[in-house]
Amino acid sequence: MRIAIVGAGAMGSLVAGRLAAAVGKPGIHPDSAVDGVVLYGRPSAHLDAIRGNGLTIVERSGASRAIPVSATTEAADVEGCDVVVVLVKAWASAEAAAPLRPYLTRDTVVITLQNGLGNASALRSALLRDGVRPHVYLGVTTQGAMRTEPGVIVHTGSGITALGRRTNPVNTQLRDIANAMTSSGLQTVAVDDIHRWVWRKLAVNAAINPLTALAGVENSVISTDPGLRAAAEAVAREVVAVGKATGVKIDLKEVLAAIDDVARATGDNRSSMLVDVETGTPTEIDAINGAVVSEARRHAIKVPANQLMTALVRAREGRYQADPGGDGDLDTGAIA
Ligand code: KPL
């Protein structure tokens, strides 16, 4: 299968690099072999560096390796790909997907691995052409990565990636994609209860991202600092209540364990929201805590902790949006 990764932030680069290193290797099953990978992003020093010297992935052990990755800024280069994995910031979904519209077919599988809620519907609307649109599937990942300099990313934490369909059980194609990702070194499962995974990851992001961004700390501190841990629990408790109201079977104990696991597994990582506020880039607060607040309103549930996170992060963004100055080049997700 030929796979395009949309968004050359840290996570997009990690997925593209791992898959590119698997090209030509036998897959778990012949249909899950990776035949080609293209990384599509905005013109940037990072993309230029990848084109010149390959993508360097630094492992947690300190070992590193440069992998040749075909990197492009041309939407037309995505033509012919069977699978398109979207890893741009939530607020950039429509803008990143629209140029791809002429090059995708009704058979293309588009998978969002973005943070937050609402990405699949934004992609579906942006990709609609003459009443036809590709399949857009849901996914979440708890892998952690950071971009440290152009052409270099650090794989800060090995997590798990889950893929699923919105209303139907998984199909063979999704299983093949999950196998392709797993054999490239990114542990991936195709699941029938993807909404549960999406809400669990939403709770993880809703707790870790704004707290790390506001406190200016690495992910690990969320589970080691008692005050931040209590705040994370307050945020997560509300997300679970709202998730349950939407009909998703999630459980607070499981969500709190996931927050501690992710905080530990990606311990040295600065969350994407912390990097955003440090580099003056728009954050994903609206797709994460803001989306929880909107859903809560529909179900008449009070979510003061999520409201507070949303207001504080928006205020922080307001300060740098009024006075733009960050170069935004070291962000972790936006198409770059
Ligand atoms: O998704 C993340 C993010 O930073 O956006 C986590 C999992 C919290 C890793 O940092």
CSV table of C-alpha atoms and ligand atoms in Angstrom, one decimal:
chain,number,residue,atom,x,y,z
A,1,MET,CA,0.0,0.0,0.0
A,2,ARG,CA,1.1,3.6,-0.6
A,3,ILE,CA,0.7,5.9,2.3
A,4,ALA,CA,0.7,9.7,2.5
A,5,ILE,CA,1.2,11.5,5.8
A,6,VAL,CA,-0.3,15.0,5.9
A,7,GLY,CA,1.5,17.3,8.3
A,8,ALA,CA,5.2,17.4,8.9
A,9,GLY,CA,5.1,18.2,12.6
A,10,ALA,CA,6.8,15.9,15.1
A,11,MET,CA,4.1,13.2,15.0
A,12,GLY,CA,3.6,13.3,11.2
A,13,SER,CA,7.4,13.0,10.8
A,14,LEU,CA,7.6,10.1,13.2
A,15,VAL,CA,4.9,8.2,11.4
A,16,ALA,CA,6.3,9.0,8.0
A,17,GLY,CA,9.8,8.0,9.1
A,18,ARG,CA,8.8,4.7,10.6
A,19,LEU,CA,6.7,3.8,7.6
A,20,ALA,CA,9.4,4.9,5.1
A,21,ALA,CA,11.9,2.6,6.9
A,22,ALA,CA,9.5,-0.3,6.3
A,23,VAL,CA,9.2,0.2,2.5
A,24,GLY,CA,10.3,-3.0,0.7
A,25,LYS,CA,10.1,-5.2,3.8
A,26,PRO,CA,7.5,-8.0,3.8
A,27,GLY,CA,4.4,-7.1,5.7
A,28,ILE,CA,2.7,-9.3,8.4
A,29,HIS,CA,0.4,-10.2,5.4
A,30,PRO,CA,1.1,-9.4,1.7
A,31,ASP,CA,-1.7,-6.8,1.7
A,32,SER,CA,-0.1,-4.9,4.6
A,33,ALA,CA,3.3,-4.4,3.0
A,34,VAL,CA,4.3,-0.7,2.6
A,35,ASP,CA,5.1,0.1,-1.0
A,36,GLY,CA,5.7,3.8,-0.7
A,37,VAL,CA,5.4,6.8,1.7
A,38,VAL,CA,5.2,10.5,1.1
A,39,LEU,CA,5.2,13.2,3.7
A,40,TYR,CA,3.2,16.3,2.6
A,41,GLY,CA,3.6,19.6,4.4
A,42,ARG,CA,3.9,23.3,4.2
A,43,PRO,CA,7.2,24.7,2.9
A,44,SER,CA,9.5,24.8,5.9
A,45,ALA,CA,13.2,24.4,7.0
A,46,HIS,CA,12.2,21.0,8.4
A,47,LEU,CA,10.9,19.7,5.1
A,48,ASP,CA,13.9,21.1,3.2
A,49,ALA,CA,16.2,19.4,5.7
A,50,ILE,CA,14.4,16.0,5.2
A,51,ARG,CA,14.7,16.4,1.5
A,52,GLY,CA,18.4,17.2,1.8
A,53,ASN,CA,19.6,14.7,4.5
A,54,GLY,CA,16.6,12.5,5.3
A,55,LEU,CA,14.7,12.5,8.6
A,56,THR,CA,16.7,11.8,11.7
A,57,ILE,CA,14.8,10.0,14.4
A,58,VAL,CA,16.5,10.0,17.8
A,59,GLU,CA,15.3,7.2,20.1
A,60,ARG,CA,14.9,7.5,23.8
A,61,SER,CA,18.1,5.4,24.2
A,62,GLY,CA,19.9,8.2,22.4
A,63,ALA,CA,20.5,6.1,19.3
A,64,SER,CA,19.7,7.9,16.1
A,65,ARG,CA,19.3,7.1,12.4
A,66,ALA,CA,18.6,9.2,9.3
A,67,ILE,CA,15.9,7.7,7.1
A,68,PRO,CA,15.3,8.8,3.5
A,69,VAL,CA,11.7,10.1,3.3
A,70,SER,CA,10.1,11.5,0.2
A,71,ALA,CA,8.9,15.0,1.5
A,72,THR,CA,6.7,17.3,-0.6
A,73,THR,CA,4.8,20.5,-0.6
A,74,GLU,CA,2.8,19.5,-3.7
A,75,ALA,CA,-0.7,18.1,-3.1
A,76,ALA,CA,-0.5,16.4,-6.5
A,77,ASP,CA,2.3,14.0,-5.1
A,78,VAL,CA,-0.4,12.4,-2.9
A,79,GLU,CA,-2.2,11.1,-6.0
A,80,GLY,CA,-2.3,7.4,-6.1
A,81,CYS,CA,-1.9,6.9,-2.4
A,82,ASP,CA,-4.3,4.3,-0.9
A,83,VAL,CA,-4.1,5.7,2.6
A,84,VAL,CA,-3.8,9.3,3.8
A,85,VAL,CA,-2.9,9.8,7.5
A,86,VAL,CA,-3.7,13.3,8.8
A,87,LEU,CA,-1.6,14.7,11.6
A,88,VAL,CA,-2.0,18.4,11.3
A,89,LYS,CA,-3.3,20.5,14.1
A,90,ALA,CA,-7.0,20.2,14.6
A,91,TRP,CA,-7.6,23.9,13.6
A,92,ALA,CA,-5.7,23.3,10.3
A,93,SER,CA,-7.7,20.3,9.1
A,94,ALA,CA,-9.8,22.0,6.4
A,95,GLU,CA,-6.9,24.2,5.1
A,96,ALA,CA,-4.6,21.2,4.9
A,97,ALA,CA,-7.1,18.8,3.3
A,98,ALA,CA,-8.7,21.1,0.7
A,99,PRO,CA,-5.7,21.1,-1.8
A,100,LEU,CA,-5.8,17.2,-1.7
A,101,ARG,CA,-9.4,17.0,-2.9
A,102,PRO,CA,-8.6,16.6,-6.6
A,103,TYR,CA,-6.1,13.8,-5.9
A,104,LEU,CA,-8.2,11.4,-3.8
A,105,THR,CA,-10.8,9.0,-4.9
A,106,ARG,CA,-13.8,7.3,-3.3
A,107,ASP,CA,-11.5,4.3,-2.5
A,108,THR,CA,-8.9,6.4,-0.7
A,109,VAL,CA,-8.9,5.8,3.1
A,110,VAL,CA,-8.3,8.9,5.1
A,111,ILE,CA,-7.4,8.5,8.8
A,112,THR,CA,-7.3,11.2,11.3
A,113,LEU,CA,-4.8,10.7,14.1
A,114,GLN,CA,-5.3,14.3,15.3
A,115,ASN,CA,-6.0,15.5,18.8
A,116,GLY,CA,-9.5,16.5,19.9
A,117,LEU,CA,-13.0,16.2,18.6
A,118,GLY,CA,-14.5,17.2,15.2
A,119,ASN,CA,-11.5,16.3,12.9
A,120,ALA,CA,-13.2,13.6,10.9
A,121,SER,CA,-16.2,15.8,10.1
A,122,ALA,CA,-13.9,18.8,9.2
A,123,LEU,CA,-12.0,16.4,6.8
A,124,ARG,CA,-15.2,14.9,5.4
A,125,SER,CA,-16.5,18.4,4.5
A,126,ALA,CA,-13.2,19.6,3.1
A,127,LEU,CA,-12.8,16.5,0.9
A,128,LEU,CA,-16.3,16.4,-0.6
A,129,ARG,CA,-16.1,16.7,-4.4
A,130,ASP,CA,-19.1,16.4,-6.8
A,131,GLY,CA,-20.9,14.5,-4.1
A,132,VAL,CA,-18.1,12.0,-3.7
A,133,ARG,CA,-15.6,11.8,-0.8
A,134,PRO,CA,-13.1,9.3,0.4
A,135,HIS,CA,-13.7,7.2,3.5
A,136,VAL,CA,-12.6,9.1,6.6
A,137,TYR,CA,-11.8,6.8,9.6
A,138,LEU,CA,-11.0,7.7,13.1
A,139,GLY,CA,-7.8,7.1,15.0
A,140,VAL,CA,-5.9,8.1,18.1
A,141,THR,CA,-2.3,7.7,19.1
A,142,THR,CA,-0.4,8.1,22.4
A,143,GLN,CA,3.0,8.1,20.7
A,144,GLY,CA,5.1,11.1,21.8
A,145,ALA,CA,7.5,13.0,19.6
A,146,MET,CA,9.3,16.3,19.6
A,147,ARG,CA,10.9,18.2,16.8
A,148,THR,CA,14.3,19.5,18.1
A,149,GLU,CA,15.8,21.1,14.9
A,150,PRO,CA,15.0,21.0,11.2
A,151,GLY,CA,15.1,17.4,10.0
A,152,VAL,CA,15.4,15.9,13.5
A,153,ILE,CA,12.7,14.5,15.8
A,154,VAL,CA,13.0,12.7,19.1
A,155,HIS,CA,10.7,9.7,19.7
A,156,THR,CA,9.9,10.7,23.4
A,157,GLY,CA,7.4,7.9,24.2
A,158,SER,CA,6.1,4.7,22.7
A,159,GLY,CA,2.4,4.5,23.0
A,160,ILE,CA,-0.3,2.7,21.1
A,161,THR,CA,-2.4,3.8,18.1
A,162,ALA,CA,-6.0,2.7,17.5
A,163,LEU,CA,-7.9,2.9,14.3
A,164,GLY,CA,-11.7,2.4,13.7
A,165,ARG,CA,-14.7,3.3,11.8
A,166,ARG,CA,-17.3,5.7,13.0
A,167,THR,CA,-20.4,3.5,12.8
A,168,ASN,CA,-19.3,0.1,11.4
A,169,PRO,CA,-17.0,-2.6,12.7
A,170,VAL,CA,-13.4,-2.7,11.4
A,171,ASN,CA,-12.8,-4.1,7.9
A,172,THR,CA,-9.9,-6.0,6.3
A,173,GLN,CA,-8.5,-2.8,4.9
A,174,LEU,CA,-8.3,-1.2,8.3
A,175,ARG,CA,-6.7,-4.3,9.8
A,176,ASP,CA,-4.1,-4.3,6.9
A,177,ILE,CA,-3.3,-0.6,7.7
A,178,ALA,CA,-2.9,-1.4,11.4
A,179,ASN,CA,-0.6,-4.3,10.5
A,180,ALA,CA,1.5,-2.1,8.3
A,181,MET,CA,1.9,0.4,11.1
A,182,THR,CA,2.7,-2.3,13.6
A,183,SER,CA,5.4,-3.9,11.4
A,184,SER,CA,7.0,-0.5,11.0
A,185,GLY,CA,7.4,-0.3,14.8
A,186,LEU,CA,4.3,1.8,15.7
A,187,GLN,CA,2.1,-0.6,17.7
A,188,THR,CA,-1.4,-0.2,16.2
A,189,VAL,CA,-4.7,-2.0,16.7
A,190,ALA,CA,-7.9,-1.9,14.6
A,191,VAL,CA,-10.9,-1.6,17.0
A,192,ASP,CA,-14.7,-1.7,17.0
A,193,ASP,CA,-15.0,0.7,19.9
A,194,ILE,CA,-13.0,3.7,18.5
A,195,HIS,CA,-15.2,6.3,20.2
A,196,ARG,CA,-14.2,4.9,23.6
A,197,TRP,CA,-10.5,5.3,22.5
A,198,VAL,CA,-11.2,8.8,21.1
A,199,TRP,CA,-12.8,10.0,24.4
A,200,ARG,CA,-10.1,8.4,26.5
A,201,LYS,CA,-7.4,10.2,24.5
A,202,LEU,CA,-9.5,13.4,24.7
A,203,ALA,CA,-9.5,13.1,28.5
A,204,VAL,CA,-5.7,12.5,28.4
A,205,ASN,CA,-5.2,15.6,26.2
A,206,ALA,CA,-7.7,17.7,28.2
A,207,ALA,CA,-5.8,17.0,31.4
A,208,ILE,CA,-2.2,17.0,30.3
A,209,ASN,CA,-2.1,19.6,27.5
A,210,PRO,CA,-3.5,22.8,29.1
A,211,LEU,CA,-1.9,22.0,32.5
A,212,THR,CA,1.5,21.5,31.1
A,213,ALA,CA,1.1,24.6,28.9
A,214,LEU,CA,0.0,26.8,31.8
A,215,ALA,CA,2.4,25.5,34.3
A,216,GLY,CA,5.3,25.2,31.8
A,217,VAL,CA,6.3,21.7,32.8
A,218,GLU,CA,7.0,18.4,31.0
A,219,ASN,CA,4.4,15.7,30.9
A,220,SER,CA,5.8,13.6,33.7
A,221,VAL,CA,5.1,16.4,36.2
A,222,ILE,CA,1.3,15.9,35.8
A,223,SER,CA,1.5,12.6,37.7
A,224,THR,CA,4.2,13.6,40.2
A,225,ASP,CA,3.0,17.0,41.4
A,226,PRO,CA,0.1,16.5,43.7
A,227,GLY,CA,-1.6,19.8,42.8
A,228,LEU,CA,-1.4,19.3,39.1
A,229,ARG,CA,-2.5,15.6,39.5
A,230,ALA,CA,-5.6,16.8,41.4
A,231,ALA,CA,-6.3,19.4,38.7
A,232,ALA,CA,-5.9,16.7,36.0
A,233,GLU,CA,-8.3,14.5,37.8
A,234,ALA,CA,-10.9,17.3,38.1
A,235,VAL,CA,-10.7,17.9,34.3
A,236,ALA,CA,-10.8,14.1,33.5
A,237,ARG,CA,-13.8,13.6,35.8
A,238,GLU,CA,-15.8,16.1,33.7
A,239,VAL,CA,-14.7,14.6,30.4
A,240,VAL,CA,-15.8,11.2,31.5
A,241,ALA,CA,-19.2,12.6,32.6
A,242,VAL,CA,-19.7,14.2,29.2
A,243,GLY,CA,-18.4,11.2,27.3
A,244,LYS,CA,-20.9,9.0,29.1
A,245,ALA,CA,-23.7,11.5,28.3
A,246,THR,CA,-22.9,11.1,24.6
A,247,GLY,CA,-23.2,7.3,25.0
A,248,VAL,CA,-19.6,6.4,25.2
A,249,LYS,CA,-18.6,3.7,27.7
A,250,ILE,CA,-15.7,5.2,29.5
A,251,ASP,CA,-14.7,4.8,33.0
A,252,LEU,CA,-12.9,7.3,35.3
A,253,LYS,CA,-10.5,4.7,36.8
A,254,GLU,CA,-9.4,3.6,33.3
A,255,VAL,CA,-9.0,7.3,32.2
A,256,LEU,CA,-6.9,8.3,35.2
A,257,ALA,CA,-4.7,5.2,34.7
A,258,ALA,CA,-4.3,6.3,31.0
A,259,ILE,CA,-3.3,9.9,32.1
A,260,ASP,CA,-0.6,8.5,34.5
A,261,ASP,CA,0.6,6.0,31.8
A,262,VAL,CA,0.9,8.7,29.1
A,263,ALA,CA,2.5,11.2,31.5
A,264,ARG,CA,5.1,8.6,32.4
A,265,ALA,CA,5.6,7.1,28.9
A,266,THR,CA,6.1,10.5,27.4
A,267,GLY,CA,7.6,11.9,30.6
A,268,ASP,CA,10.4,14.0,29.0
A,269,ASN,CA,8.0,15.3,26.3
A,270,ARG,CA,6.8,18.9,26.3
A,271,SER,CA,3.1,18.5,25.3
A,272,SER,CA,2.1,19.9,21.9
A,273,MET,CA,0.2,22.7,23.7
A,274,LEU,CA,3.2,23.7,25.8
A,275,VAL,CA,5.3,23.9,22.6
A,276,ASP,CA,2.5,25.9,21.0
A,277,VAL,CA,2.4,28.5,23.7
A,278,GLU,CA,6.2,28.7,23.8
A,279,THR,CA,6.5,29.2,20.0
A,280,GLY,CA,3.5,31.5,19.6
A,281,THR,CA,1.4,29.0,17.6
A,282,PRO,CA,-2.4,28.6,17.9
A,283,THR,CA,-3.2,25.8,20.3
A,284,GLU,CA,-5.7,23.0,20.0
A,285,ILE,CA,-7.7,24.2,23.0
A,286,ASP,CA,-10.9,24.6,21.0
A,287,ALA,CA,-10.8,21.0,19.8
A,288,ILE,CA,-9.9,19.6,23.2
A,289,ASN,CA,-11.2,21.4,26.4
A,290,GLY,CA,-13.4,23.8,24.3
A,291,ALA,CA,-15.0,20.8,22.6
A,292,VAL,CA,-15.8,19.2,26.0
A,293,VAL,CA,-17.4,22.5,27.1
A,294,SER,CA,-19.6,22.6,23.9
A,295,GLU,CA,-20.6,18.9,24.3
A,296,ALA,CA,-21.3,19.5,28.0
A,297,ARG,CA,-23.6,22.4,27.1
A,298,ARG,CA,-25.7,20.1,24.8
A,299,HIS,CA,-26.2,17.7,27.7
A,300,ALA,CA,-26.7,20.4,30.4
A,301,ILE,CA,-23.6,19.2,32.3
A,302,LYS,CA,-21.4,21.6,34.3
A,303,VAL,CA,-17.7,21.5,33.5
A,304,PRO,CA,-16.0,24.3,35.4
A,305,ALA,CA,-12.5,22.8,35.2
A,306,ASN,CA,-12.6,22.5,31.4
A,307,GLN,CA,-14.1,26.0,31.2
A,308,LEU,CA,-11.3,27.4,33.3
A,309,MET,CA,-8.6,25.5,31.2
A,310,THR,CA,-10.2,26.9,28.0
A,311,ALA,CA,-10.4,30.4,29.3
A,312,LEU,CA,-6.8,30.5,30.6
A,313,VAL,CA,-5.2,29.0,27.4
A,314,ARG,CA,-7.3,31.3,25.2
A,315,ALA,CA,-6.1,34.2,27.2
A,316,ARG,CA,-2.5,33.1,26.9
A,317,GLU,CA,-3.0,32.7,23.1
A,318,GLY,CA,-4.6,36.1,23.0
A,319,ARG,CA,-1.4,37.7,24.3
A,320,TYR,CA,0.8,36.3,21.6
A,321,GLN,CA,-1.8,36.6,18.8
A,322,ALA,CA,-2.0,40.3,19.6
A,323,ASP,CA,1.8,40.5,19.4
A,324,PRO,CA,2.9,37.8,17.0
A,325,GLY,CA,6.6,37.0,17.2
A,326,GLY,CA,7.2,33.3,17.6
A,327,ASP,CA,8.7,31.5,14.6
A,328,GLY,CA,6.4,28.5,15.1
A,329,ASP,CA,9.0,26.3,13.4
A,330,LEU,CA,9.4,23.8,16.3
A,331,ASP,CA,5.8,23.0,16.7
A,332,THR,CA,4.7,19.4,17.0
A,333,GLY,CA,1.7,19.0,14.8
A,334,ALA,CA,0.6,21.8,12.5
A,335,ILE,CA,1.2,21.2,8.8
A,336,ALA,CA,4.7,22.7,8.6
B,1,KPL,O1,-0.9,14.1,22.5
B,1,KPL,C1,-0.1,14.6,23.2
B,1,KPL,C2,0.2,16.0,23.0
B,1,KPL,O2,1.2,16.5,23.5
B,1,KPL,O3,-0.5,16.6,22.2
B,1,KPL,C3,0.4,13.8,24.4
B,1,KPL,C4,0.0,12.3,24.3
B,1,KPL,C5,0.0,14.4,25.7
B,1,KPL,C6,1.9,13.6,24.4
B,1,KPL,O4,2.6,14.8,24.7
